[in-house]
Coordinates of N, CA and C in Angstrom, one line a residue:
M1 N 156.4 95.8 88.2 CA 156.8 96.2 86.9 C 157.9 97.3 87.0
I2 N 159.0 97.1 86.2 CA 160.0 98.1 86.3 C 159.7 99.2 85.4
R3 N 159.7 100.4 85.9 CA 159.5 101.6 85.1 C 160.7 102.1 84.4
N4 N 160.6 102.5 83.2 CA 161.8 103.1 82.5 C 162.1 104.4 83.1
T5 N 163.3 104.9 82.7 CA 163.8 106.2 83.3 C 162.8 107.4 83.0
R6 N 162.4 107.5 81.8 CA 161.5 108.5 81.4 C 160.2 108.5 82.2
D7 N 159.6 107.3 82.3 CA 158.3 107.2 83.1 C 158.6 107.6 84.6
R8 N 159.7 107.2 85.2 CA 160.0 107.5 86.5 C 160.2 109.0 86.7
I9 N 160.7 109.7 85.7 CA 160.9 111.2 85.8 C 159.5 111.8 85.7
L10 N 158.6 111.3 84.7 CA 157.3 111.8 84.6 C 156.5 111.6 85.9
D11 N 156.6 110.4 86.5 CA 155.9 110.1 87.7 C 156.4 111.1 88.9
A12 N 157.7 111.3 88.9 CA 158.2 112.2 89.9 C 157.8 113.6 89.7
G13 N 157.7 114.0 88.4 CA 157.2 115.3 88.0 C 155.8 115.6 88.5
L14 N 154.9 114.6 88.2 CA 153.5 114.7 88.5 C 153.4 114.8 89.9
K15 N 154.1 114.0 90.7 CA 154.1 114.0 92.2 C 154.4 115.4 92.8
L16 N 155.6 115.9 92.3 CA 156.0 117.1 92.9 C 155.3 118.4 92.3
F17 N 154.9 118.4 91.1 CA 154.1 119.5 90.6 C 152.7 119.5 91.3
S18 N 152.2 118.3 91.7 CA 151.0 118.2 92.4 C 151.1 118.6 93.8
T19 N 152.2 118.5 94.5 CA 152.3 118.9 95.8 C 153.0 120.3 96.1
K20 N 153.9 120.6 95.2 CA 154.6 121.9 95.3 C 154.3 122.9 94.3
G21 N 153.6 122.5 93.2 CA 153.3 123.4 92.1 C 154.4 123.5 91.1
Y22 N 154.1 124.1 90.0 CA 155.2 124.3 89.0 C 156.3 125.1 89.4
L23 N 156.0 126.2 90.2 CA 157.0 127.1 90.6 C 157.8 126.5 91.7
G24 N 157.2 125.7 92.6 CA 157.9 125.2 93.8 C 158.7 123.9 93.6
A25 N 158.4 123.2 92.5 CA 159.2 121.9 92.2 C 160.4 122.3 91.4
T26 N 161.5 121.8 91.8 CA 162.8 122.1 91.1 C 163.2 120.8 90.4
T27 N 163.9 120.9 89.3 CA 164.3 119.8 88.5 C 165.3 118.9 89.4
K28 N 166.0 119.5 90.3 CA 166.9 118.8 91.2 C 166.1 117.8 92.0
E29 N 165.0 118.3 92.6 CA 164.1 117.5 93.4 C 163.4 116.4 92.6
I30 N 163.0 116.8 91.5 CA 162.3 115.8 90.5 C 163.3 114.6 90.2
A31 N 164.5 115.1 89.8 CA 165.4 114.0 89.5 C 165.7 113.1 90.8
K32 N 165.9 113.7 91.9 CA 166.2 112.9 93.1 C 165.0 112.0 93.4
T33 N 163.8 112.4 93.3 CA 162.6 111.6 93.5 C 162.5 110.5 92.5
A34 N 162.9 110.7 91.3 CA 162.9 109.7 90.2 C 164.1 108.7 90.4
G35 N 165.1 109.1 91.2 CA 166.3 108.2 91.4 C 167.3 108.4 90.3
V36 N 167.3 109.5 89.7 CA 168.3 109.8 88.6 C 169.0 111.1 88.8
A37 N 170.0 111.3 88.1 CA 170.8 112.5 88.1 C 170.1 113.6 87.4
E38 N 170.2 114.8 87.8 CA 169.6 115.9 87.2 C 169.9 116.1 85.7
L39 N 171.2 115.7 85.3 CA 171.6 115.7 83.9 C 170.8 114.6 83.1
T40 N 170.5 113.5 83.8 CA 169.6 112.5 83.1 C 168.3 113.1 82.8
L41 N 167.7 113.8 83.7 CA 166.4 114.4 83.5 C 166.5 115.3 82.3
F42 N 167.5 116.1 82.2 CA 167.6 117.0 81.0 C 167.9 116.3 79.7
R43 N 168.4 115.0 79.8 CA 168.6 114.3 78.5 C 167.2 113.8 78.0
H44 N 166.3 113.6 78.9 CA 164.9 113.2 78.5 C 164.0 114.4 78.2
F45 N 164.2 115.4 78.9 CA 163.4 116.6 78.8 C 164.3 117.9 78.7
T46 N 164.2 118.6 77.7 CA 165.2 119.7 77.6 C 165.1 120.8 78.5
S47 N 164.0 120.9 79.3 CA 163.8 122.0 80.1 C 162.7 121.6 81.2
K48 N 162.5 122.4 82.2 CA 161.4 122.2 83.2 C 160.1 122.4 82.5
E49 N 160.0 123.3 81.6 CA 158.8 123.6 80.8 C 158.4 122.4 80.0
G50 N 159.5 121.8 79.4 CA 159.2 120.5 78.5 C 158.7 119.4 79.3
L51 N 159.3 119.3 80.6 CA 158.9 118.1 81.5 C 157.3 118.5 81.9
F52 N 157.1 119.7 82.2 CA 155.7 120.0 82.6 C 154.7 119.7 81.5
E53 N 155.1 120.1 80.3 CA 154.3 119.8 79.2 C 154.0 118.3 79.0
E54 N 155.0 117.5 79.2 CA 154.9 116.1 79.0 C 153.9 115.5 80.2
V55 N 154.1 116.1 81.4 CA 153.3 115.7 82.6 C 151.8 116.0 82.2
L56 N 151.6 117.2 81.7 CA 150.2 117.6 81.4 C 149.7 116.6 80.2
K57 N 150.5 116.4 79.3 CA 150.1 115.6 78.1 C 149.7 114.2 78.6
E58 N 150.5 113.6 79.5 CA 150.2 112.2 79.9 C 149.1 112.1 80.9
N59 N 148.8 113.3 81.6 CA 147.8 113.2 82.7 C 146.6 114.1 82.6
S60 N 146.4 114.6 81.4 CA 145.3 115.5 81.2 C 144.1 114.8 80.6
F61 N 142.9 115.5 80.7 CA 141.7 114.9 80.1 C 141.8 114.8 78.6
L62 N 142.7 115.6 78.0 CA 142.8 115.5 76.5 C 143.1 114.1 76.1
T63 N 144.0 113.4 76.8 CA 144.4 112.0 76.4 C 143.2 111.1 76.6
V64 N 142.5 111.3 77.8 CA 141.3 110.5 78.0 C 140.2 110.8 77.0
L65 N 140.0 112.0 76.6 CA 138.9 112.4 75.6 C 139.2 111.7 74.3
R66 N 140.4 111.8 73.8 CA 140.8 111.3 72.5 C 140.5 109.8 72.5
G67 N 140.7 109.1 73.6 CA 140.5 107.6 73.7 C 139.0 107.4 73.8
L68 N 138.3 108.3 74.3 CA 136.8 108.2 74.6 C 136.0 108.4 73.4
I69 N 136.3 109.2 72.5 CA 135.6 109.6 71.3 C 135.2 108.3 70.5
P70 N 136.1 107.4 70.2 CA 135.7 106.2 69.4 C 134.8 105.3 70.3
E71 N 134.9 105.3 71.6 CA 134.0 104.5 72.4 C 132.6 105.0 72.4
I72 N 132.4 106.3 72.3 CA 131.0 106.9 72.5 C 130.4 107.1 71.1
S73 N 131.1 106.9 70.0 CA 130.6 107.3 68.7 C 129.3 106.5 68.3
G74 N 129.1 105.3 68.9 CA 127.8 104.6 68.6 C 126.7 104.8 69.6
L75 N 127.0 105.5 70.7 CA 126.0 105.7 71.7 C 125.0 106.9 71.4
P76 N 123.8 106.8 71.9 CA 122.9 107.9 71.8 C 123.6 109.2 72.4
Y77 N 123.2 110.4 71.8 CA 123.8 111.6 72.2 C 123.9 111.8 73.7
E78 N 122.7 111.7 74.4 CA 122.7 112.0 75.8 C 123.6 111.1 76.6
E79 N 123.5 109.8 76.3 CA 124.3 108.8 76.9 C 125.8 109.0 76.7
A80 N 126.2 109.4 75.5 CA 127.6 109.7 75.2 C 128.1 110.9 76.0
M81 N 127.3 112.0 76.1 CA 127.7 113.1 76.9 C 127.8 112.9 78.4
V82 N 126.9 111.9 78.9 CA 127.0 111.6 80.3 C 128.4 110.8 80.5
E83 N 128.7 110.0 79.6 CA 130.0 109.3 79.7 C 131.2 110.3 79.7
V84 N 131.1 111.3 78.8 CA 132.2 112.3 78.7 C 132.3 113.1 80.1
A85 N 131.1 113.5 80.5 CA 131.0 114.3 81.7 C 131.7 113.5 82.9
G86 N 131.2 112.2 83.1 CA 131.6 111.4 84.1 C 133.2 111.2 84.1
R87 N 133.7 111.0 83.0 CA 135.2 110.7 82.8 C 135.9 112.1 83.1
L88 N 135.3 113.2 82.6 CA 136.0 114.5 82.9 C 136.1 114.7 84.4
L89 N 135.0 114.5 85.1 CA 135.0 114.8 86.5 C 135.9 113.8 87.3
E90 N 136.0 112.6 86.8 CA 136.9 111.6 87.5 C 138.3 112.0 87.2
T91 N 138.7 112.5 86.0 CA 140.1 112.9 85.7 C 140.4 114.2 86.6
L92 N 139.5 115.1 86.6 CA 139.8 116.3 87.4 C 139.9 115.9 88.9
S93 N 139.1 115.1 89.4 CA 139.2 114.7 90.8 C 140.5 114.0 91.0
E94 N 141.0 113.2 90.2 CA 142.3 112.5 90.4 C 143.5 113.5 90.4
R95 N 143.3 114.7 89.7 CA 144.3 115.8 89.6 C 144.0 116.9 90.5
K96 N 143.1 116.8 91.4 CA 142.6 118.0 92.1 C 143.7 118.8 92.9
E97 N 144.7 118.1 93.5 CA 145.7 118.8 94.2 C 146.6 119.7 93.2
M98 N 146.9 119.1 92.0 CA 147.6 119.8 91.0 C 146.8 121.0 90.5
I99 N 145.5 120.8 90.3 CA 144.7 121.9 89.8 C 144.6 123.0 90.9
R100 N 144.4 122.7 92.1 CA 144.4 123.6 93.2 C 145.6 124.5 93.2
I101 N 146.8 123.9 93.1 CA 148.1 124.6 93.1 C 148.2 125.5 91.9
M102 N 147.8 124.9 90.7 CA 147.9 125.7 89.5 C 146.9 127.0 89.7
H103 N 145.8 126.8 90.2 CA 144.9 128.0 90.5 C 145.7 129.1 91.2
S104 N 146.4 128.6 92.3 CA 147.0 129.6 93.2 C 148.2 130.3 92.6
E105 N 148.9 129.7 91.6 CA 150.1 130.2 91.1 C 150.1 130.6 89.7
I106 N 149.0 130.5 89.0 CA 148.9 130.6 87.5 C 149.3 132.1 87.1
S107 N 149.0 133.1 88.0 CA 149.3 134.5 87.6 C 150.9 134.7 87.6
R108 N 151.5 133.8 88.2 CA 153.1 134.0 88.3 C 153.8 133.1 87.3
Y109 N 153.1 132.3 86.5 CA 153.6 131.4 85.5 C 154.4 132.2 84.4
P110 N 155.5 131.6 83.9 CA 156.2 132.2 82.8 C 155.2 132.1 81.6
E111 N 155.4 133.0 80.6 CA 154.5 132.9 79.3 C 154.4 131.6 78.7
K112 N 155.6 130.9 78.7 CA 155.6 129.6 78.0 C 154.7 128.6 78.6
I113 N 154.6 128.6 80.0 CA 153.7 127.7 80.7 C 152.2 128.0 80.4
H114 N 151.9 129.4 80.3 CA 150.5 129.8 80.0 C 150.2 129.3 78.6
E115 N 151.2 129.3 77.6 CA 150.9 128.8 76.3 C 150.7 127.3 76.3
I116 N 151.5 126.6 77.1 CA 151.3 125.1 77.2 C 149.9 124.8 77.7
Y117 N 149.6 125.4 78.8 CA 148.3 125.2 79.5 C 147.1 125.5 78.5
H118 N 147.1 126.6 77.9 CA 146.0 127.0 77.0 C 146.0 126.1 75.8
S119 N 147.1 125.7 75.3 CA 147.1 124.8 74.0 C 146.3 123.4 74.4
F120 N 146.5 123.0 75.6 CA 145.8 121.8 76.0 C 144.3 122.0 76.1
I121 N 143.9 123.2 76.6 CA 142.4 123.5 76.6 C 142.0 123.6 75.3
D122 N 142.6 124.3 74.4 CA 142.3 124.5 73.0 C 142.1 123.1 72.3
E123 N 143.0 122.2 72.6 CA 142.9 120.9 71.9 C 141.7 120.2 72.4
M124 N 141.4 120.2 73.7 CA 140.2 119.6 74.2 C 138.9 120.1 73.6
I125 N 138.9 121.4 73.4 CA 137.7 122.1 72.8 C 137.6 121.6 71.3
D126 N 138.8 121.6 70.6 CA 138.7 121.2 69.3 C 138.3 119.7 69.1
T127 N 138.7 118.9 70.0 CA 138.4 117.4 70.0 C 136.9 117.2 70.2
L128 N 136.3 117.9 71.2 CA 134.9 117.8 71.5 C 134.1 118.5 70.4
G129 N 134.6 119.6 70.0 CA 133.9 120.3 68.9 C 133.9 119.5 67.6
A130 N 134.9 118.8 67.2 CA 134.9 117.8 66.1 C 133.8 116.8 66.3
Y131 N 133.6 116.3 67.5 CA 132.5 115.3 67.8 C 131.2 115.9 67.5
F132 N 131.0 117.1 68.0 CA 129.7 117.8 67.8 C 129.5 118.1 66.2
E133 N 130.6 118.4 65.5 CA 130.5 118.6 64.1 C 129.9 117.3 63.4
G134 N 130.4 116.2 63.8 CA 129.9 114.9 63.3 C 128.4 114.7 63.6
L135 N 128.0 115.2 64.8 CA 126.6 115.0 65.2 C 125.7 116.0 64.3
I136 N 126.3 117.1 64.0 CA 125.5 118.1 63.2 C 125.4 117.4 61.8
R137 N 126.4 116.9 61.3 CA 126.3 116.2 59.9 C 125.3 115.1 60.0
R138 N 125.2 114.4 61.1 CA 124.2 113.3 61.1 C 122.8 113.8 61.4
G139 N 122.6 115.1 61.6 CA 121.3 115.6 61.9 C 120.9 115.5 63.4
V140 N 121.8 115.2 64.3 CA 121.4 115.0 65.7 C 121.5 116.3 66.4
V141 N 122.5 117.1 66.1 CA 122.7 118.4 66.8 C 122.4 119.6 65.8
R142 N 121.7 120.5 66.4 CA 121.4 121.7 65.5 C 122.7 122.5 65.1
E143 N 122.6 123.3 64.1 CA 123.8 124.0 63.6 C 124.2 125.0 64.8
C144 N 125.4 125.0 65.1 CA 125.9 125.9 66.2 C 127.4 126.0 66.1
D145 N 127.9 127.0 66.9 CA 129.4 127.1 66.9 C 129.9 126.0 67.8
T146 N 130.5 125.0 67.2 CA 130.9 123.8 68.0 C 131.9 124.1 69.0
A147 N 132.8 125.1 68.8 CA 133.8 125.4 69.8 C 133.2 126.0 71.0
L148 N 132.2 126.9 70.8 CA 131.5 127.4 71.9 C 130.6 126.4 72.7
A149 N 130.1 125.5 71.9 CA 129.3 124.4 72.6 C 130.2 123.6 73.5
A150 N 131.4 123.2 72.9 CA 132.4 122.5 73.7 C 132.9 123.3 74.9
R151 N 133.1 124.6 74.8 CA 133.4 125.4 76.0 C 132.4 125.4 77.0
A152 N 131.1 125.5 76.6 CA 130.0 125.6 77.5 C 129.9 124.2 78.2
F153 N 130.1 123.1 77.5 CA 130.0 121.8 78.2 C 131.1 121.7 79.1
F154 N 132.3 121.9 78.8 CA 133.4 121.8 79.8 C 133.3 122.7 80.9
G155 N 132.8 124.0 80.6 CA 132.7 125.0 81.6 C 131.7 124.6 82.7
M156 N 130.5 124.0 82.3 CA 129.6 123.6 83.3 C 130.1 122.6 84.3
F157 N 130.9 121.6 83.8 CA 131.4 120.6 84.7 C 132.7 121.1 85.4
Y158 N 133.4 121.9 84.8 CA 134.6 122.5 85.5 C 134.2 123.3 86.7
A159 N 133.1 124.1 86.5 CA 132.6 125.0 87.5 C 132.0 124.1 88.6
Y160 N 131.3 123.0 88.3 CA 130.9 122.1 89.4 C 132.0 121.5 90.2
F161 N 133.1 121.0 89.4 CA 134.2 120.4 90.1 C 134.9 121.5 90.9
N162 N 135.1 122.7 90.4 CA 135.8 123.7 91.1 C 135.1 124.1 92.4
A163 N 133.8 124.2 92.3 CA 133.0 124.6 93.5 C 133.1 123.4 94.6
N164 N 133.1 122.2 94.1 CA 133.0 121.1 95.1 C 134.4 120.7 95.6
E165 N 135.4 120.6 94.6 CA 136.7 120.1 95.1 C 137.6 121.2 95.5
V166 N 137.8 122.2 94.7 CA 138.8 123.2 94.9 C 138.3 124.2 96.0
M167 N 137.1 124.6 95.9 CA 136.5 125.6 96.8 C 135.9 124.9 98.1
L168 N 136.0 123.6 98.1 CA 135.5 122.7 99.2 C 134.1 122.9 99.5
R169 N 133.2 123.1 98.5 CA 131.8 123.2 98.8 C 131.2 121.9 99.3
K170 N 131.7 120.9 98.8 CA 131.1 119.5 99.2 C 131.2 119.3 100.7
K171 N 132.2 119.9 101.3 CA 132.5 119.8 102.8 C 131.2 120.4 103.5
Y172 N 130.5 121.4 102.9 CA 129.4 122.0 103.5 C 128.1 121.6 103.0
R173 N 128.0 121.2 101.7 CA 126.8 120.8 101.1 C 127.0 119.7 100.1
A174 N 126.8 118.5 100.5 CA 127.0 117.4 99.6 C 126.0 117.3 98.5
M175 N 126.4 116.9 97.3 CA 125.5 116.8 96.1 C 125.8 115.4 95.6
D176 N 124.8 114.8 94.9 CA 124.9 113.5 94.2 C 125.5 113.8 92.9
T177 N 126.7 113.4 92.7 CA 127.4 113.7 91.4 C 126.7 113.1 90.2
D178 N 126.2 111.9 90.4 CA 125.6 111.2 89.2 C 124.3 112.0 88.8
K179 N 123.6 112.5 89.8 CA 122.4 113.3 89.6 C 122.7 114.6 88.9
V180 N 123.8 115.3 89.4 CA 124.3 116.5 88.8 C 124.7 116.3 87.3
V181 N 125.4 115.3 87.1 CA 125.9 114.9 85.7 C 124.7 114.7 84.8
A182 N 123.7 114.0 85.2 CA 122.6 113.6 84.4 C 121.7 114.9 84.1
E183 N 121.6 115.8 85.1 CA 120.8 117.0 84.9 C 121.5 118.0 84.0
F184 N 122.8 118.2 84.3 CA 123.6 119.1 83.5 C 123.6 118.7 82.0
V185 N 123.8 117.4 81.8 CA 123.8 116.9 80.5 C 122.5 117.0 79.8
R186 N 121.4 116.7 80.5 CA 120.0 116.8 80.0 C 119.8 118.3 79.5
I187 N 120.2 119.3 80.4 CA 120.1 120.7 80.0 C 120.8 121.0 78.8
F188 N 122.1 120.5 78.7 CA 123.0 120.8 77.6 C 122.4 120.2 76.2
V189 N 122.0 118.9 76.3 CA 121.5 118.2 75.2 C 120.2 118.9 74.7
K190 N 119.3 119.2 75.6 CA 118.1 119.9 75.2 C 118.3 121.2 74.4
G191 N 119.4 121.9 74.8 CA 119.8 123.2 74.2 C 120.5 123.0 72.8
T192 N 121.1 121.9 72.6 CA 121.8 121.6 71.4 C 121.1 120.7 70.4
L193 N 120.2 120.0 70.8 CA 119.5 118.9 70.0 C 118.8 119.6 68.8
R194 N 118.9 119.0 67.7 CA 118.1 119.5 66.5 C 116.7 119.3 66.7
P195 N 115.8 120.2 66.4 CA 114.4 120.0 66.6 C 113.9 118.8 65.7
G196 N 113.2 118.0 66.4 CA 112.6 116.7 65.7 C 113.6 115.6 65.8
A197 N 114.8 115.8 66.2 CA 115.8 114.7 66.3 C 115.5 113.7 67.4

């Protein structure tokens, strides 16, 4: 399949941001990797920040989550959350090199990059929070701050991913991810389930 110019630039951006970080990857290198002139890169993306934002948009869990919500809407609550958790860990694992680099250089990012990064996290929280609000209306989940519930859910699994993949814990102590997902979800669901539901 022939990739169009924009997609080739995005692929090159993902590759270089994942290996060199946002700070280390230059637009000149990205353009060269994509097989285009640097001027062509800037015709498609007005800045390095704009390219980075599009790379995140195309490769973040937010895109996966938005597609997943309609798929899980008919599932029982616990089963739906297991699906979300599994897909979250899968997406994080696919992007672990980029996440590792972002951890190491985030304190040196320009303010614009911090804003872009946090806006994606906020949108993920809002998306899962909206799902929880629907469950509250249906009487499945007890009344709660849905944004905090979404943060807690993502936080549990991000902490697990971070310990295993970024901090290399799995190298020293292997854990069955399916078992961890099932147990974390069970704990979360029991804490948010409406009594008698």
